[in-house]
């Protein structure tokens, strides 16, 4: 089981080096992170984009890309399609977003002919290393699905469980977050959480997956809070995955962990045939490297 990002980086180094296709690689921050991951032996980059700009950035930042495969694609849509096609054809193991709109890349990922479409739903999974928490904490979905239905929440949950399994977590504890622990007809999130708990108890999310809900954030991450409120659950104070009811909740929790709790992070899109690394310009260099390592470990596990 991988307990922190240092162990994640080590795991990514020790496994077979994965090939990473970067869509529109002419981005200084992304290129720097990719080169750093390559120097560690985590990935073998395939850079797709404007060759002149890629080389200019490399020269400016003292990055050695001499031995990298570079595929010339000046059009962003074509760059996205080429990067995705490399993965779907088996020439690369996973894909990363460079200087390109997320919508363009995901359109290529979902393309019926060259894409990585599955019968699942694309969802965003963030992983946080919080100084005050005893293990890595997964958060989903605070980045893609706005107000998921119960069926969509089930798919989002399954995607996050796959990511957790790739990180070596055998017994996965899922907290379906709500504002209260009692089911209320006035709060749809509590009804959905109760249903997901029932599905988990019936083994619909796999062996060893424990789903709790409805459950509030404090009870999911604090044994002390659970004790005070007399809430008994194997998940209480020991959650691996926080499943949020809507994108605002996930976005808020994630940014609070980053900016108020000094958490380190990594992010990935699940639900496709291969992981998609999606980083923000606001992400630190460490977060970008962590995300590449996360994608590498999940790609190897798949």
XYZ file of C-alpha atoms in Angstrom:
302
model
C 0.000 0.000 0.000
C 1.322 3.430 -1.000
C 0.950 5.755 1.994
C 2.480 9.004 0.723
C 3.849 10.666 -2.412
C 7.431 9.717 -1.634
C 6.339 6.072 -1.785
C 4.351 6.802 -4.958
C 7.436 8.210 -6.683
C 9.468 5.191 -5.535
C 6.817 2.771 -6.822
C 6.729 4.547 -10.194
C 10.526 4.322 -10.426
C 10.622 0.622 -9.599
C 8.039 -0.533 -12.138
C 8.430 -0.796 -15.904
C 8.859 2.653 -17.434
C 5.571 3.812 -18.956
C 5.345 5.739 -22.232
C 3.617 9.101 -21.814
C 2.070 10.956 -24.758
C 1.861 14.709 -24.091
C -0.760 16.614 -26.110
C 0.489 20.098 -27.103
C 3.747 19.741 -25.195
C 4.783 23.387 -25.817
C 4.082 24.347 -22.194
C 7.000 25.254 -19.926
C 5.544 23.935 -16.661
C 4.319 20.670 -18.170
C 7.523 20.098 -20.124
C 9.608 20.692 -17.004
C 7.564 18.175 -15.005
C 7.667 15.609 -17.813
C 11.445 15.948 -18.164
C 11.818 15.589 -14.399
C 9.746 12.404 -14.438
C 11.769 11.090 -17.372
C 15.076 11.755 -15.590
C 13.755 9.694 -12.664
C 12.944 6.836 -15.020
C 9.206 7.129 -14.386
C 8.171 7.818 -17.985
C 9.449 7.772 -21.536
C 7.934 10.924 -23.086
C 6.456 11.270 -26.543
C 5.981 14.985 -27.172
C 3.226 15.985 -29.577
C 2.955 19.623 -30.628
C 4.852 22.514 -32.200
C 8.431 21.311 -32.467
C 10.001 24.791 -32.697
C 8.227 26.013 -29.565
C 8.994 22.801 -27.679
C 12.694 23.150 -28.455
C 12.667 26.863 -27.574
C 11.184 26.084 -24.163
C 13.675 23.263 -23.634
C 16.618 25.535 -24.477
C 15.314 28.354 -22.280
C 14.753 26.020 -19.306
C 17.909 23.919 -19.836
C 15.873 20.750 -20.442
C 17.519 17.922 -22.332
C 14.960 16.507 -24.781
C 17.541 15.148 -27.219
C 16.390 11.539 -26.918
C 12.644 12.197 -26.814
C 10.324 11.399 -29.685
C 8.741 14.648 -30.926
C 5.770 14.527 -33.292
C 5.011 17.745 -35.150
C 1.379 18.859 -34.832
C 0.723 22.602 -34.945
C -3.065 22.322 -34.784
C -4.285 21.723 -31.209
C -7.107 19.392 -32.225
C -4.699 17.313 -34.285
C -2.199 17.286 -31.411
C -4.867 15.937 -29.073
C -5.975 13.293 -31.550
C -2.401 12.183 -32.221
C -1.560 11.891 -28.515
C -4.717 9.888 -27.830
C -4.155 7.736 -30.908
C -0.698 6.828 -29.623
C -2.351 5.380 -26.517
C -5.245 3.629 -28.268
C -2.803 2.016 -30.715
C -0.553 0.783 -27.907
C 2.398 3.048 -28.717
C 1.952 4.934 -25.436
C 0.532 3.901 -22.062
C -1.221 7.091 -20.955
C -1.773 10.686 -22.004
C -1.192 14.120 -20.475
C -2.673 17.542 -21.197
C -0.242 20.226 -22.295
C -1.006 23.709 -23.658
C -4.509 22.815 -24.781
C -8.081 23.250 -23.590
C -9.347 20.322 -21.568
C -12.433 20.052 -23.793
C -10.296 19.476 -26.894
C -8.334 16.681 -25.265
C -11.405 14.981 -23.793
C -13.184 15.145 -27.147
C -10.318 13.114 -28.598
C -10.384 10.732 -25.616
C -14.096 10.078 -26.257
C -13.760 9.774 -30.038
C -15.400 6.518 -31.166
C -12.707 5.729 -33.752
C -9.369 6.692 -32.190
C -10.302 7.425 -28.597
C -10.205 5.643 -25.269
C -13.943 5.393 -24.644
C -15.294 2.694 -22.326
C -18.760 1.969 -20.942
C -17.822 3.977 -17.844
C -18.024 7.693 -17.118
C -15.030 10.008 -17.137
C -14.435 11.370 -13.650
C -11.740 13.298 -11.837
C -9.880 11.771 -8.902
C -7.652 13.899 -6.697
C -5.236 12.367 -4.201
C -4.104 14.446 -1.222
C -1.303 14.040 1.273
C -2.582 16.021 4.243
C -0.142 16.587 7.136
C -2.902 15.975 9.692
C -4.195 12.742 8.099
C -2.585 9.339 8.502
C -2.688 8.222 4.863
C -3.404 9.436 1.343
C -6.927 10.747 0.853
C -8.802 10.358 -2.446
C -11.425 12.956 -3.416
C -13.945 12.604 -6.245
C -15.442 14.242 -8.235
C -14.555 17.887 -7.773
C -13.430 18.546 -11.323
C -15.712 17.125 -14.008
C -19.222 15.949 -13.160
C -21.354 18.845 -11.913
C -24.392 17.230 -10.263
C -24.138 13.471 -10.825
C -27.161 11.188 -10.626
C -27.125 8.085 -8.440
C -26.067 5.967 -11.441
C -23.274 8.412 -12.265
C -22.142 8.465 -8.636
C -21.846 4.674 -8.767
C -19.588 4.947 -11.833
C -17.535 7.713 -10.207
C -17.134 5.524 -7.132
C -15.986 2.558 -9.232
C -13.405 4.734 -11.002
C -11.961 5.928 -7.699
C -11.839 2.379 -6.335
C -9.776 1.349 -9.372
C -7.339 4.172 -8.641
C -7.138 3.100 -4.995
C -6.495 -0.524 -5.971
C -3.674 0.622 -8.256
C -2.134 2.297 -5.211
C -2.154 -1.027 -3.373
C -5.195 -0.403 -1.168
C -6.959 -3.758 -0.821
C -9.693 -2.822 1.659
C -11.059 0.450 0.278
C -13.131 2.601 2.627
C -15.494 5.012 0.889
C -17.325 7.882 2.595
C -20.329 9.237 0.668
C -20.333 12.792 1.986
C -23.466 14.658 2.999
C -24.356 17.343 5.555
C -25.967 14.872 7.972
C -26.035 11.166 8.778
C -29.786 10.592 8.636
C -31.601 9.933 5.376
C -33.916 12.826 4.539
C -36.351 13.199 1.659
C -35.392 16.882 1.585
C -31.735 16.064 0.888
C -31.204 13.976 -2.240
C -27.550 13.453 -1.365
C -28.529 11.454 1.744
C -30.844 9.217 -0.277
C -28.135 8.574 -2.864
C -25.535 7.888 -0.173
C -27.809 5.368 1.511
C -28.367 3.600 -1.811
C -24.634 3.511 -2.550
C -24.016 2.031 0.896
C -26.574 -0.677 0.125
C -24.907 -1.364 -3.227
C -21.558 -1.660 -1.469
C -22.979 -4.093 1.073
C -24.241 -6.204 -1.842
C -20.731 -6.363 -3.307
C -21.498 -4.225 -6.360
C -18.228 -2.285 -6.031
C -16.040 -5.317 -5.512
C -14.675 -7.415 -2.706
C -13.225 -5.496 0.216
C -14.887 -2.186 -0.677
C -16.691 -0.711 2.331
C -19.127 2.097 1.536
C -20.499 4.346 4.261
C -23.168 6.991 3.897
C -24.723 9.315 4.479
C -21.773 10.644 6.465
C -20.440 14.145 7.121
C -16.848 15.189 6.459
C -15.821 15.368 10.120
C -16.924 11.802 10.806
C -15.210 10.504 7.659
C -11.778 11.798 8.684
C -11.890 12.026 12.496
C -12.256 9.086 14.879
C -12.585 11.571 17.717
C -15.570 13.274 16.081
C -17.172 9.884 15.437
C -16.653 8.897 19.067
C -18.167 12.133 20.374
C -21.185 11.784 18.073
C -21.443 8.031 18.795
C -21.231 7.192 15.094
C -19.959 3.653 14.627
C -18.502 2.644 11.274
C -15.367 1.010 9.885
C -15.026 4.035 7.611
C -15.288 6.722 10.306
C -11.943 8.437 10.835
C -10.268 6.122 8.337
C -11.768 6.957 4.925
C -9.686 6.318 1.812
C -12.127 7.920 -0.614
C -14.396 10.925 -0.141
C -17.231 10.768 -2.671
C -18.822 14.214 -2.907
C -22.460 14.868 -3.885
C -21.681 17.750 -6.270
C -18.735 19.465 -7.924
C -18.858 22.520 -5.620
C -18.278 20.330 -2.565
C -15.300 18.558 -4.109
C -13.826 21.769 -5.460
C -14.184 23.483 -2.088
C -12.733 20.636 -0.040
C -9.835 20.192 -2.454
C -8.842 23.865 -2.464
C -9.251 24.077 1.305
C -6.883 21.132 1.730
C -4.342 22.733 -0.615
C -4.433 26.320 0.584
C -5.439 25.960 4.229
C -4.058 22.557 5.223
C -0.792 22.584 3.200
C -1.726 19.381 1.413
C 0.276 18.031 -1.507
C -1.781 16.638 -4.361
C -2.003 14.648 -7.561
C -4.866 14.447 -10.037
C -6.031 12.064 -12.711
C -9.032 11.435 -14.946
C -10.368 7.891 -14.706
C -12.988 6.039 -16.731
C -11.078 5.797 -20.020
C -8.986 2.855 -21.234
C -5.929 4.652 -19.869
C -5.455 7.384 -17.262
C -5.460 11.005 -18.410
C -3.151 13.383 -16.544
C -4.798 16.769 -16.225
C -2.831 19.466 -14.396
C -3.624 23.101 -13.682
C -1.253 26.021 -14.191
C -1.789 26.762 -10.502
C -0.456 23.324 -9.540
C 3.010 23.245 -8.019
C 5.878 21.465 -9.743
C 5.567 18.722 -7.120
C 1.847 18.309 -7.861
C 2.535 17.930 -11.568
C 5.252 15.343 -10.892
C 2.976 13.510 -8.452
C 0.225 13.436 -11.086
C 2.563 11.939 -13.685
C 3.699 9.309 -11.177
C 0.074 8.558 -10.295
C -0.813 8.137 -13.962
C 2.196 5.890 -14.453
C 1.275 3.605 -11.545
C -2.365 3.367 -12.649
C -1.339 2.704 -16.273
C 0.983 -0.081 -15.146
C -1.745 -1.569 -12.958
C -4.231 -1.550 -15.845
